Each structure stands twice: as C-alpha cells, then as structure tokens.
C-alpha cells in the first residue's frame, strides 16, 4: 500500500510539473497574442485554454495534496485530529497532567493522574504476573542514582548522545536530526512545486537520517539553509550532547553520578549473586521495573518522548551454545505480523507469519528469542493492543550494535506512526564482558561435566624471539594477531606453513600483510582433561517502555458513539477489565435513602472483594453518569432501582442484566477477574430493557 | 526501666570516682612508707590494702561497664550481635545487596534482591489495598526530576540542609552532629573515668543535639577537641549542605532541577485539578508511591539511612473548620502504645491509650489525624510489626514546624533503637499557601452555601493622603501594616481612636512605633451577602518510609531455633503469608519421575491461581530444603511423597497435614490470601507425623 501510494505521488508530481509548464507556455501565448493585438475571439480562445489548463493543474494539486496528506506517507491530517481528541480527553479526565502545570510545566515531564495511575499499576501488576511469576524470574530493585564507573563500563558515558545544534544568540538548543527531518517533511507535504527528483532526494535523506554523522548532518543543514525554527537565526555545527541527567553523589563533589538511562545495568552488575541464588544454573531470567531518565534535548511527540519514564526489563541469561527454551512449544503456533529484515530491504510490508516457522527458517535467530517474541505478543494483545496494529520488526544490520546476534522491536501503530514499544534483543555476551573487564570481577557461568571430558584444544604459540627479530617494534601486534586467530584460520596457516614454509598474514592493527615463516609460530592441537566448561552467558533482553505501551493502548481503546438523542458524540475507552482504572460504578437510580443504603452495601462488598469502584450518589441523570464513566473506561455499572434487584450494565454493548443485590459484587468480581465473560453473564441472568428515558440521554 | 538504669549508672560513676581516690591515697601512703624506710610488715600490709582497693575498683568498673553496655542506655552489645546476624542472613539470602558491589559499592545505596523485592512489592500492594482502595484515594504518579521553582516554594532549596564539617586536607566530609554524638556516646560508654557531672553534661548535649545551631555545634566540637575520625586532622567550622541531588534539565544548563526529596510536592501542585476531579468536594485524599532522594553527607545506620528510598505518602485535604472523619468510629476503640508530649517532657514512658480517649481529651488534635493514626496502626501490625515494639510518639513543640497543628510519628523499635517509620502530621494550610504565593495560581476550596449568608466583615481603609503627609516614604509600609491587622487588633485600635483620637502602632517592617491619628484610617464592620466561603484547605499527611518499615519487619520476624539434631541454630523469618516473598514451595520427597510430575502439576495449578512459589527437585534432604526456605520466610511447603496425597507443612509450628493432590493448590491459596487460618486447615485435614529421619536434620 505504501509502495503504491509512493508511485502515485511520483506520477502526480510529474504530471503537475508538466501541467505547470503547459500553463506557463499558454500564458506566454496569451501575452504574445495581446502584444501582437490579435483578434478578440483569438485572444478569448487562448485565455479559455489557459483557464482550462489552470483548472486541470488545480485538480492535480488537489490529488497530490490528498495523496501526501492523507492517503500517502502517514495520513497526517486525520490522525492529528484524532490524536488531539484523544489527548484532550485524557487530559480533561486526568489520565495525564503536564507536570508542574501551575508553574507552566517542564517539557517532557508528565504526571499520571488518578485513572492513568490506576491503569499503569494494573499494567505493571499484569506484567509481574505474566513474566515474573509465570517464568519464576528473579526480580530486583536497584537505585536510580548510579556511579559513573558503571555507566562508563556500559558505554553510556561515551556513547549515549544525540547530535545537537545551538542557536548562538539565545542559547536555544535543537536536535539536529529533528530539524532536518522537519525540513524534509515540510517540503514534501506543503511545497507542491518541488520536482520528483527533489522529492526523491528528500525521501532518501529521511530514510537514512539515523545513519548520518555529525559532519553529514551539518552539511545538509547548511545546504538546505535551515535556521532556528523560532528566531530564524543561524545555527552552530552539530555536536554530541550526553542524554544522561548528571549529578554528584555525596557532599565532596568528587563522585560524579547519573540518573540511570535504563534499569538493565543494575541486573548485570548483580549477575554473580543472582547466578548463585539460582543454584549456579542456567538459564534464568532477572527482571526489574523502575524509573529511567533521558535528558532529551527538546522533547516532542508529547507522551511518547519524555524525560522520565518507567521501564520493565528482563535479562534472560543463557548458555550461548544452547539457546533452546523449554516452553518454546507453547508459543510456536502463534501467528502475527512480522517484518523481517529482508522484507524491509525489498520494500515489502509486514506479513502474518507463524512464529514457529520464523524460528525454524532462521529468520528469528533462536528459540529463546522466539519464545519472548511470542510472550510479548500475548502480553500486549491481552492488554487490549489491536493485533492488526502490532508488528514485530527486525532490526536492519546497520541498526544493530555490532555485538548483537539479533534484535526485534514490538512496534505499535498509533497516530504518530509505528512506535517502538518493546525491544527484544539477543545482546550476546557484551554486557557481562564489559563489566568483567571494568570491575575485575569475573561474571561467568560454568557447565560441570558429569565426568571429565577429554577435549582437543588448539594451541597457538608465537615464537617471540624470531618475531622480534623480524618485526622489531611491531612484534607485539603480530603476536596478538596470531593469538586471536580462530580455529579455521590457524589450521589453514598450519597447513600452508607445513607445505610452503611461509604465508602472508594480514594484521589489522598494522593495516598490512606480513610474512610469517615456519619458525615464527607453532600451531598444534592438544588433548586435555576438563571438568567443566567456563563461559560468559549470552543475554536476551526484552525491554518494555511502559508509558509508550499505555499511550498506544489509550489510542487503540478510544472510540466515539452518538448519544441516544443523537445530538452529540460520546467518548468511550474500551479497556478490558484487567486494565480498566476502576472496574465498576455503583449508582442509585434516583436520590432516595433506601437506594443509597443498598448502593453502600454493594460498595462494601466490592471493597471486601478487592474490586476498585466508585459510588456516585449525585442526582445527575443516569445517562449522564453512564457517559461520564464510559469516558473513563469503566467496564461495568451497577444501578440500584429497587430493593432486591439491581441492573448490571456492560459498557460497550450497553446491555443490562438483572441480578440479586447480594450477588452483584460477586458477579462483578467474576467479570473483572476474567473468571466469566459478559456473554456468559448475559446467558445466565434475565435481561433488562431500560425505559427509553432512563438510559443514555 | 531506663530511669532506673540511669540512677544506677550515676551512683556507680560516683562510687568509682571515690574508689579511685582511695586507690590514689593508698598508693601515696605506700610510697611514703617506702621513702621513710618503714618496716616490711608495715609496707606489706599497706600494699595488701592497695590491692584490695584495686580489686574493689575493678569490680565497680565491671558493673559500670555492664550497666552502660548492656543493661543501660541502649543495651547496645546484644543488639548489635542480633543485628549482625539478621543483616548477614538478609545479605546472604539476597534480600538486600549493596548496590554496585562489584565496583565496591556506594555508601547509602542498596538493591532489593529477589526475596526482598517480592516483600517490597507485597507491602506496596497491601498499602494500595489498605489505603488507596479502601479510602477511594486519588493516586497520582509524578516524576522524580523536579524544577527548582517548585522546591524553592516548598522551602527545600533554602532549608533542606544538614550541618557539615570538612577536613581541609583530604576533603572528607562529616555530619557535624554525628561527630559530636559519637564523641559523647564513646565517652559515656568507654571512658569509665569521667565524673558524674561530666556524664550528665554529655547526656544533655545528646538530648539537645537537634536544637544546636551551627555556631553552637562548632563551639562544642572545638571545646571537646574533636578531629576527623579517620585522619585525626582538624575540621572546618560547621556549614549547611543541601541534601538534594542537583541536576540540570535540558541541554542549555539554564534550568536547574533536583531529584525530589519527597513525593508530596507533586500532589500539592496538582491540588486544583484533583479537587475538580473530586467534584469540587472536600475532604478527599490523594496518594503517591515513588522514589525519593537525599544526598546524605555520610550515610550510616545501614539499611535505615539511605540516599534513595521509596516513600508512600497521603495528602488528605480537609476543611480547617471541620476535621471530623466519617469512618473515625471504626478505629476509636483501638488501644496501643502512645507517647504524648507531656509524658516525654516529664520523663515517663509510652503507655497504652485508647485512641478515642486520646482524641476526645485533645491529646490528638482532631478526628482525622486520629483516624489515620489508627489506620497506620492496623497497617503495620497486619504486616507483622510487633505491637509491643510500636509506639506513636507526639512531636515536642520544638520539633514541629511553626505551621503544624500536631504531629505524631509511628516509631518501631529495632536494634538501632526507636526508629521513625511513618510521620502523621497536620500541616495546616502551609503547603497550598506556599505554592499559591509562588505560582500565582489560587489553590483554594469553596463551601457553597445552600442559601446566601449575611456575614459581618471587618473593613480597614487607610486614608492614604493623610498617611502620605505624615509618613512620606514610609507611607506604604504603614498602609500594609494597617491592612494586615487581625480583627482584635483593629477593633482595639478603633476603640482607642474613638476615645483618645491617637494611638501608638508598631510597624514591624519599620522596626518602630508610629502615631496613628483618627483621620488616618477608618475601621468598620460591614454586612455583606455571601454565596460561598472560600478557604485554603488543611492537609493531614501520613508519610511512610517503606524501606524502614520493611527493615524493622525483618528484625521483628527473625528468630532462631535449634535443628532437630540440636547441633546448629536455624534461622526463620515468621512473615505472614501476606508479605512472604514466596507463599509456598513444592518438593518431591525424593528424586523420582512420578513425584516430579505430580510436583509440576501442583506448580501449574499454583501459577494459575496466582500463588508465587518455587519448585525444588534437587535431591537435597527434605530437612535441608525446609530449613533453606524457612530462612526465606516461606510459610507453606507441599511435599510429594505418594501419588494421590501430599503433605502441607506450616513453617512456624512445623505441623503437617495430608491433602489430596488436586486440592493442594486451593488449600495453599486459601491460606495465602487469608481466607483460612492454619488452625482451620489443621482441624479439617488428617495430621501427618513424619518419620524422624524425614524432617529437620
């Protein structure tokens, strides 16, 4: 679909350019006729032709406008209106509040208000149930304040940066890639006059934005004449800005620290203790839920790109030689949208693939990675994420860190486009090795053999004396390169030395070939008895951006329906009971003491059953009260309209059943905790048809 | 008891001083005899008398040592051994891990390892159930990163400090009061030679430590010659150090921010929205659970004084003219240890008081404050805090902020003494007023009258022209002072002006009296119709230090019992199922496939029922496996020893019952969720008497 739209856009741009030159030509023709004082009919005919051409041009412009604005790249016009409506509802009902609002707020910081906070705590409780409890993970809870040495080892102190440009006059800062992106998008969407070639160029810039170096970004900004958005003043060259919030631990000023940018490092540094806690056995997973911080240069995308957010991360430690998973078969049969590397490279779109096939074909690197992809799919769809707007996208080779074995993002489509909400990466042994090196504490696992094994080991022994004579100051680098050979390289060299006596050998640290002779190195295979195999475990890391998941959930759950009178549109969040901020409301139909007492009795029973609910004894019409709670996503409403029976209403169908007062709380408990579906309740209890005046005004 | 111990200590110090001078005198006597070449029998007799005196002195020293070290002030010797044992167990079983241990850690930062993290999440879940859900509180979730303006308004930027001294040579920093405290305690406990007067002085310093100014602290440190503990180098004068972690928001460096020192401010700044969300009605409570930060100068007291911790705070907003609470009667009958101000001042100890009496006598300021004291008592004892080691201590007048109406701390006794774990304060309107002033946004509530009320209002109208003539440049300050008079002052002035025509009036901003004449101000009472009363709500704030509660819970739950063989002491945590990190273990008695399959079947049923558990199929002896999980506080163990039946063992009684395999999970679920007590289960199922070899080795 996207490819088709792109083709249309291109042909429309070409047609527009042709029509423009036709208009220009005809305009010249008219002017010539006038200058030459041609006859009136002749001039009128030329003008009529000109007008016809202008109309045709306008028609093409309209089509192009529609194509790039709506049917095209990201359908931004309708999506923005939808988002505005959702966000207004969320802020009006206090799902979110811009933090420190009375002080005019701080960009990129939001509070969860009461219903938002309840949704968040439901999502986290389900995450604990679905991952920690079901998988017997070792949950830990580490501080946010982190000393520099830890984040130096992890690479964050050196590499956790974005490229920034500064407007020198005012000191305002911008993300360099964002300015370039905005410029390109603006041109593509609003400037109908650009040529198809120019459009292609801009699209190429957008596609390769993440790969541009500081120099390349700076050159493009200069080339396009991009200035500061607010003041139009010139900008500095792009330079890296570290995104961690920095602080100082203790009063001396001598211990720099940072607010952690992720929770994972707290797990890695505890590997040794956790491995011991698990009886020195692999595989096992540790998990952590907590705040993480990112001092964004200029946060945009509202609730999606914030400076403080809740992460839930899993680090599953596994033997690199055995990445099978005992429960893999439970998810292998799932089928959902996947977007492998090859499909992305060849311009195709995501497609429904059976997870088991993706693993067996090698598209997904290993069973454990596949298992977590499946579990993440179940987690998200259970929360209420639309499965048709959820895809698993594999990282392209250039997106992945050099050490990663494979990486998939769970992306959810919302009004901002496809948003990365969960990253599932096989990070190999990188993190444990980095901390082993920096701390000097060996973070390894061991497989004990049931009986000692005789193993053949490759032994490479450089003869330093000969190498020193031959290579002088380069000797050390040659020795290191020889020792770093893998088995195949070493055995090839051995064969060549034995047959030819000399071999060309590339030393990458020298950047050239050297000649290795037979007397310079001995290569042999030796047999040894070993009692165990010691290795650095691989880690498979599913990392959940909880705030992003919740925001997408809000968009996927939101819909509007006409009020009964048909004169207004009412907002509804179709949250499943699992995530709904409140499970149930209790309404006396009218203000009457008896009804209020019954309502309070039911409220007490619900509290005892641990069901969050709200009692509303205002005299507002029942229709208004329903509408108010539909907008909070409350799935069930109990209305008291007589002594012995109440009605229970389901939010989306608006259907109602009649239930005995003393049963009401337990029916809602069953519905809320998923022991019963509404369909089951609907089949068991008498239906209630409200008089037309009593519902939905 | 403490008073008796103090009396003993004093008399012992006196006796010791007397005996010392007797020893000195006798020593002199011996020397004189020798110098005068007295007869040998005479000298021997004198030496014998000297030795007798020395023995007597040693005897008194031993008693004094015992008194101050064990039976005295804080019984520190046994308590420290107990604490060491508990802390060792907690760290060995990964309840806690010193954060970033492989990098030699950071003082004041700890991780919760798997069982600790589970306990914490159980405590927080119960907190949500007990407070948020049962009281319909509005829970919010605000960021930790906070802009300076908010904490300037709250007073933290200016006043959230500790006094610090620095050793100039090395730059090492210490808390000034801690050094003085250590010095006094050390002297009192180890230096047996100090006089009773000196001991009394040191004790007075300890008692008034919190009230000392920087100058007074500095003078004491000089007087006692206190130097840096590690190097013995001299120290700087004490100066204030702000305890907030500072950072910078955004890339410009122009927006200072802090990591919040408490969660409360996030609620106060949202008051207006939350009040609206609650239908513009009082009272209501908002709540927040989250991380808070305190950059301690040099953290001590291990797990109790840390640099990052979880707070759970409630802000209950109430009409200052009506602090009653609708559910107060539910807690009024509770009776527990309270320690009112008067009892503290008169040297008495805490005593059991009925909460209702404390409120009706006015010891506790109001019903709402009393209600929360009662709810906190229920919360803590439900978790497993020993009710005999829990007291509610009222703040002394000099401990409370000037604006506070009343303040009580829930203090829990542990090996460190009585530790403040929950503060329950009536902060009156202070916080909302402070943010109203700083932000310019009016944080008030209104009581709408059912019909307009006629009210008499005091009107003070300074006559600016006359005041200007009389006071020139001081006119503005005089006007402000006149307008700021309260009702009584104004009416007094009115009466004086009417009778005498002139009155002396103190203007504090000028620092002097001025003469106010009759023509300079009119004061009258006017009748007005008002439709509502607008006021700043009072706030009652229960604030929970979750980490401290958990640590005290660990100490209160810990006990040791001999192993069956009697050759070692086994550790047990007697957590109630509510807080136990894991509710149940599943053990096949021996390694046998059939047993393992049954164990896995039960494990699946437990997972489905949402009961956290651990399956252990190692071949370790059953007694060892029981001991291992007793030390984690796991309350129930299911042991599979035949096909159709299993045994369920309770941790503390070690009693076992026999239960059908398919019932096991539901019995443990009922026990874990409090639907059934162990006594009930014990009465319903056949008892199992294990063969002596199969249990507790």
PDB file of C-alpha atoms in Angstrom, chain A residues 114 117-118 121 581-582 607 611-613, chain B residues 124-140 267 285-289 312-315 327 371-372 375 379 544:
ATOM      1  CA  UNK A 114      -5.835   9.071  39.189  1.00  0.00           C
ATOM      2  CA  UNK A 117      -2.079   5.881  37.604  1.00  0.00           C
ATOM      3  CA  UNK A 118      -4.579   3.060  38.124  1.00  0.00           C
ATOM      4  CA  UNK A 121      -0.468  -0.051  38.174  1.00  0.00           C
ATOM      5  CA  UNK A 581      -8.791   2.105  36.126  1.00  0.00           C
ATOM      6  CA  UNK A 582     -11.985   1.323  38.012  1.00  0.00           C
ATOM      7  CA  UNK A 607     -14.217  -3.363  48.709  1.00  0.00           C
ATOM      8  CA  UNK A 611     -12.660  -4.628  43.348  1.00  0.00           C
ATOM      9  CA  UNK A 612     -11.890  -0.950  42.719  1.00  0.00           C
ATOM     10  CA  UNK A 613     -15.077   1.009  42.182  1.00  0.00           C
TER      11      UNK A 613
ATOM     12  CA  UNK B 124       3.149  -1.839  48.495  1.00  0.00           C
ATOM     13  CA  UNK B 125       0.238  -3.896  47.162  1.00  0.00           C
ATOM     14  CA  UNK B 126      -1.193  -4.122  50.664  1.00  0.00           C
ATOM     15  CA  UNK B 127      -0.653  -0.383  51.152  1.00  0.00           C
ATOM     16  CA  UNK B 128      -2.679   0.265  47.988  1.00  0.00           C
ATOM     17  CA  UNK B 129      -5.437  -2.063  49.180  1.00  0.00           C
ATOM     18  CA  UNK B 130      -5.497  -0.728  52.755  1.00  0.00           C
ATOM     19  CA  UNK B 131      -5.305   2.984  51.966  1.00  0.00           C
ATOM     20  CA  UNK B 132      -5.969   3.834  48.306  1.00  0.00           C
ATOM     21  CA  UNK B 133      -8.698   1.317  47.560  1.00  0.00           C
ATOM     22  CA  UNK B 134     -10.467   1.260  50.920  1.00  0.00           C
ATOM     23  CA  UNK B 135     -10.486   5.046  51.177  1.00  0.00           C
ATOM     24  CA  UNK B 136     -11.069   5.792  47.494  1.00  0.00           C
ATOM     25  CA  UNK B 137      -7.935   7.931  47.381  1.00  0.00           C
ATOM     26  CA  UNK B 138      -6.783   9.627  44.196  1.00  0.00           C
ATOM     27  CA  UNK B 139      -3.445   8.047  43.407  1.00  0.00           C
ATOM     28  CA  UNK B 140      -1.026  10.005  41.232  1.00  0.00           C
ATOM     29  CA  UNK B 267       0.370  16.291  44.906  1.00  0.00           C
ATOM     30  CA  UNK B 285      -7.135  12.281  49.871  1.00  0.00           C
ATOM     31  CA  UNK B 286      -4.500  11.952  47.183  1.00  0.00           C
ATOM     32  CA  UNK B 287      -1.709   9.397  47.422  1.00  0.00           C
ATOM     33  CA  UNK B 288       1.600   8.688  45.768  1.00  0.00           C
ATOM     34  CA  UNK B 289       4.160   5.893  45.897  1.00  0.00           C
ATOM     35  CA  UNK B 312       4.307   6.251  50.151  1.00  0.00           C
ATOM     36  CA  UNK B 313       2.572   9.486  51.003  1.00  0.00           C
ATOM     37  CA  UNK B 314      -1.017  10.541  51.562  1.00  0.00           C
ATOM     38  CA  UNK B 315      -2.244  14.133  51.491  1.00  0.00           C
ATOM     39  CA  UNK B 327     -15.049   6.460  59.467  1.00  0.00           C
ATOM     40  CA  UNK B 371      -8.298   8.190  62.169  1.00  0.00           C
ATOM     41  CA  UNK B 372      -5.021   7.972  60.278  1.00  0.00           C
ATOM     42  CA  UNK B 375      -5.248   3.092  60.226  1.00  0.00           C
ATOM     43  CA  UNK B 379      -1.475  -1.397  58.579  1.00  0.00           C
ATOM     44  CA  UNK B 544       5.542   6.144  55.050  1.00  0.00           C
TER      45      UNK B 544
END
